[in-house]
PDB file of C-alpha atoms in Angstrom:
ATOM      1  CA  MET C1135       3.736  -3.438  22.636  1.00  0.00           C
ATOM      2  CA  PHE C1136       2.081  -5.976  20.700  1.00  0.00           C
ATOM      3  CA  ARG C1137       2.535  -3.316  16.801  1.00  0.00           C
ATOM      4  CA  TYR C1138       0.406  -5.768  13.790  1.00  0.00           C
ATOM      5  CA  LYS C1139       2.783  -6.222  10.795  1.00  0.00           C
ATOM      6  CA  MET C1140       0.924  -6.496   7.624  1.00  0.00           C
ATOM      7  CA  PRO C1141       1.808  -9.603   5.198  1.00  0.00           C
ATOM      8  CA  GLN C1142       3.320  -8.922   2.470  1.00  0.00           C
ATOM      9  CA  TRP C1143       0.935  -9.770  -0.162  1.00  0.00           C
ATOM     10  CA  MET C1144      -1.396  -8.221   1.666  1.00  0.00           C
ATOM     11  CA  SER C1145       0.598  -4.572   2.204  1.00  0.00           C
ATOM     12  CA  ASN C1146       1.391  -5.126  -1.898  1.00  0.00           C
ATOM     13  CA  LYS C1147      -2.885  -4.168  -2.489  1.00  0.00           C
ATOM     14  CA  LEU C1148      -3.434  -2.205  -0.167  1.00  0.00           C
ATOM     15  CA  SER C1149      -2.361   2.055  -0.006  1.00  0.00           C
ATOM     16  CA  ALA C1150       0.186   3.436   2.522  1.00  0.00           C
ATOM     17  CA  GLU C1151      -3.214   5.040   3.886  1.00  0.00           C
ATOM     18  CA  LYS C1152      -4.889   1.555   4.125  1.00  0.00           C
ATOM     19  CA  GLN C1153      -2.082   0.548   6.154  1.00  0.00           C
ATOM     20  CA  GLU C1154      -2.258   2.976   8.896  1.00  0.00           C
ATOM     21  CA  ASP C1155      -6.577   2.230   8.567  1.00  0.00           C
ATOM     22  CA  ILE C1156      -5.284  -0.896   9.900  1.00  0.00           C
ATOM     23  CA  ILE C1157      -2.359  -0.160  12.071  1.00  0.00           C
ATOM     24  CA  ARG C1158      -4.529   1.869  13.863  1.00  0.00           C
ATOM     25  CA  CYS C1159      -7.367  -0.242  15.312  1.00  0.00           C
ATOM     26  CA  TYR C1160      -4.839  -2.840  15.911  1.00  0.00           C
ATOM     27  CA  ASP C1161      -2.967  -0.340  18.134  1.00  0.00           C
ATOM     28  CA  ALA C1162      -6.520   0.871  19.760  1.00  0.00           C
ATOM     29  CA  PHE C1163      -7.972  -2.846  19.923  1.00  0.00           C
ATOM     30  CA  ASN C1164      -4.047  -3.702  21.706  1.00  0.00           C
ATOM     31  CA  ALA C1165      -4.947  -0.891  23.773  1.00  0.00           C
ATOM     32  CA  SER C1166      -8.132  -1.614  25.197  1.00  0.00           C
ATOM     33  CA  ASP C1167      -7.375  -5.331  25.454  1.00  0.00           C
ATOM     34  CA  LYS C1168      -4.396  -3.893  28.185  1.00  0.00           C
ATOM     35  CA  ASN C1169      -7.169  -2.760  30.022  1.00  0.00           C
ATOM     36  CA  TYR C1170      -8.472  -6.096  30.714  1.00  0.00           C
ATOM     37  CA  THR C1171      -5.492  -7.909  31.568  1.00  0.00           C
TER      38      THR C1171
END
């Protein structure tokens, strides 16, 4: 499964909690995307 990796410059600007929110969003997007493939 594709796992979104935060670019380093982005990681430095965002808190770990915010990164987890973004990763969760990408995971949800990827999961729904699989329904169409």
